[in-house]
C-alpha atoms as a printed R data frame, in Angstrom:
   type eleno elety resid chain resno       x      y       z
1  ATOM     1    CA   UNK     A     1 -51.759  8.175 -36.216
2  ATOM     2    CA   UNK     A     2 -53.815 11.270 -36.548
3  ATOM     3    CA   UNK     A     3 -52.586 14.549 -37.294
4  ATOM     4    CA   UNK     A     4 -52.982 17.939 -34.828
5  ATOM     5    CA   UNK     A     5 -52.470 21.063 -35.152
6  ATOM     6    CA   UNK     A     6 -50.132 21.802 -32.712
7  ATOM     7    CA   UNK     A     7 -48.012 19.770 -30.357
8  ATOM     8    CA   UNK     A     8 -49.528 21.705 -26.780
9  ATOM     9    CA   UNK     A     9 -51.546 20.155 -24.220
10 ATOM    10    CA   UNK     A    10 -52.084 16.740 -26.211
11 ATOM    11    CA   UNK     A    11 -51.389 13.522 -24.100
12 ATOM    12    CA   UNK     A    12 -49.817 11.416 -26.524
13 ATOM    13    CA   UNK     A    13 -47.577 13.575 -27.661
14 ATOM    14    CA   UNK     A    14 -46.872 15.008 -24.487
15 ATOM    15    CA   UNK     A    15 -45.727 11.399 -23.555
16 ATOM    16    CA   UNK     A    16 -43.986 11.188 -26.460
17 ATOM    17    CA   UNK     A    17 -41.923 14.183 -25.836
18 ATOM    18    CA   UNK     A    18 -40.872 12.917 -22.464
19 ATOM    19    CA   UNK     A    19 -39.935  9.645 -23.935
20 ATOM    20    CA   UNK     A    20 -37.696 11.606 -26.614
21 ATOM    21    CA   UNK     A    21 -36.214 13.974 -23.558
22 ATOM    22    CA   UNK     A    22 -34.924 10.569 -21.864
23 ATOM    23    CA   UNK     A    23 -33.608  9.045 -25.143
24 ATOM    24    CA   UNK     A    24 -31.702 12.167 -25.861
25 ATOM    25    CA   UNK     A    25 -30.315 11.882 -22.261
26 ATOM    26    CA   UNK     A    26 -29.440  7.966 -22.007
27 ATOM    27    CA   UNK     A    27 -31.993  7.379 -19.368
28 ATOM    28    CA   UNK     A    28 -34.698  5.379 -22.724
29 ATOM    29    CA   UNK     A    29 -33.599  1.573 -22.783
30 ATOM    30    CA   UNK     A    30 -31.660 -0.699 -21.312
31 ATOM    31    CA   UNK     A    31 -28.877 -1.610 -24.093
32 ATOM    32    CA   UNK     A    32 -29.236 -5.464 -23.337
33 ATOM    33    CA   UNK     A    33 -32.950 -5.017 -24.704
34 ATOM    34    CA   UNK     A    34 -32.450 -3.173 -28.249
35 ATOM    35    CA   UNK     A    35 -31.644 -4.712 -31.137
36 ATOM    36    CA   UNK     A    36 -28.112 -5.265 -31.751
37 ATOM    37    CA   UNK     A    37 -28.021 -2.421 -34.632
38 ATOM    38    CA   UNK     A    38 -29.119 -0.094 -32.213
39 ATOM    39    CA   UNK     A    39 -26.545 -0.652 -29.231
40 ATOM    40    CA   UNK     A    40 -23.591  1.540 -30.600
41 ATOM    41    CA   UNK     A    41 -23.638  5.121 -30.339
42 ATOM    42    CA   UNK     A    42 -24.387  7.124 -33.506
43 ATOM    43    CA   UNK     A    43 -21.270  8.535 -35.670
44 ATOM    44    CA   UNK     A    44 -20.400 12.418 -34.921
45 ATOM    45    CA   UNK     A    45 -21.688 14.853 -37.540
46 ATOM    46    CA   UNK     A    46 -19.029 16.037 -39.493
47 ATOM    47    CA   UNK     A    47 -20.524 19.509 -39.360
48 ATOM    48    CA   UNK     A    48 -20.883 19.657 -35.804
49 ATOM    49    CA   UNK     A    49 -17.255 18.910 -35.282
50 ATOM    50    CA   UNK     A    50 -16.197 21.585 -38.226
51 ATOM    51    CA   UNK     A    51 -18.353 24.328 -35.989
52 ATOM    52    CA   UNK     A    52 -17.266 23.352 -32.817
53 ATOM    53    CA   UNK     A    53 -13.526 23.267 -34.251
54 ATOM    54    CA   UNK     A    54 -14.152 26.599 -35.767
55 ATOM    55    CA   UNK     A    55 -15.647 28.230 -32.044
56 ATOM    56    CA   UNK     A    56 -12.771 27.293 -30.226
57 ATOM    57    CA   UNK     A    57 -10.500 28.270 -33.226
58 ATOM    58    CA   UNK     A    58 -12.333 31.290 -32.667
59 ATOM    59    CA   UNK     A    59 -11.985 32.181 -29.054
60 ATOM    60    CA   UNK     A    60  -8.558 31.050 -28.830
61 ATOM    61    CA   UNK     A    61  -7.658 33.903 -31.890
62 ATOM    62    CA   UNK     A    62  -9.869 36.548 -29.779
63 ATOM    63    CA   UNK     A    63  -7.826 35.369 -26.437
64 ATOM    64    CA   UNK     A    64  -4.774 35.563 -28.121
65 ATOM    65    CA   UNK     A    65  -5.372 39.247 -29.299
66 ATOM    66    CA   UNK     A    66  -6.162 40.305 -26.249
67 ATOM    67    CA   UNK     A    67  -3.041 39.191 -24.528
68 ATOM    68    CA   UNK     A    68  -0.896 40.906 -26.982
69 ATOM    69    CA   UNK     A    69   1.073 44.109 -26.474
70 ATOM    70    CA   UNK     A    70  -0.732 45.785 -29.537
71 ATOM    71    CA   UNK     A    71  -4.124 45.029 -28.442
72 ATOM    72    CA   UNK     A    72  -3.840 47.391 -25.861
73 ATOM    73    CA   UNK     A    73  -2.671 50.489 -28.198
74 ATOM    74    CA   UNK     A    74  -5.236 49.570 -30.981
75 ATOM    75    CA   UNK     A    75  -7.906 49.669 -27.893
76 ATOM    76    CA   UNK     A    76  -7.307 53.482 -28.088
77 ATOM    77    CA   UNK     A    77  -7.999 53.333 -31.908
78 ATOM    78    CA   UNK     A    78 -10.938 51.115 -31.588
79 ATOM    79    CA   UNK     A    79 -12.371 49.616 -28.356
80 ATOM    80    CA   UNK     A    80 -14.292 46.731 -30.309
81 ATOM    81    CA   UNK     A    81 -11.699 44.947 -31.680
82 ATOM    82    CA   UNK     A    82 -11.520 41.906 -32.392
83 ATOM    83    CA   UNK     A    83 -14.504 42.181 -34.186
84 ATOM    84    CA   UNK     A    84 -15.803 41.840 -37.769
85 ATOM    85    CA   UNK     A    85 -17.427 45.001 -38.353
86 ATOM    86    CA   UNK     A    86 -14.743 45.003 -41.040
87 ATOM    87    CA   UNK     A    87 -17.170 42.698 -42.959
88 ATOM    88    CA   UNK     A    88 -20.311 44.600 -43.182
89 ATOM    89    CA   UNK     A    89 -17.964 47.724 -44.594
């Protein structure tokens, strides 16, 4: 292993990035051929799930808002709600 400094335009690492790419995708190994440790898929991360639970909290608040009756007469008070500018205040 020799260190670079970069990661353009080197063959070897080009390679390796392409090998990474189809990992990421599924497309690497067949399963039969790993180790056994290395079949099953790897756990969710628990922060992944919070964010992604927190996004769709999110949007389904922001679609909710805008279906209501008073979202239409606060519109006239302030066109960018829902938003946080609140916050920065």
């Amino acid at each position: 292993i020799r260190w670079v400094p970069g990661h353009m335009d080197i063959r070897g690492n080009e390679l390796a990035d392409a090998e990474a790419k189809k990992a990421a995708t599924g497309l690497s190994s067949d399963p039969m051929r790993l180790p056994k440790f290395l079949r099953t898929a790897l756990p969710a991360s628990s922060s992944r799930i919070k964010q992604t639970f927190a996004a769709k909290l999110k949007d389904r608040a922001r679609i909710a808002w805008t279906n209501s009756t008073r979202s239409a007469r606060m519109r006239a008070t302030d066109p960018t709600l829902p938003s946080t500018s609140f916050e920065k205040l």
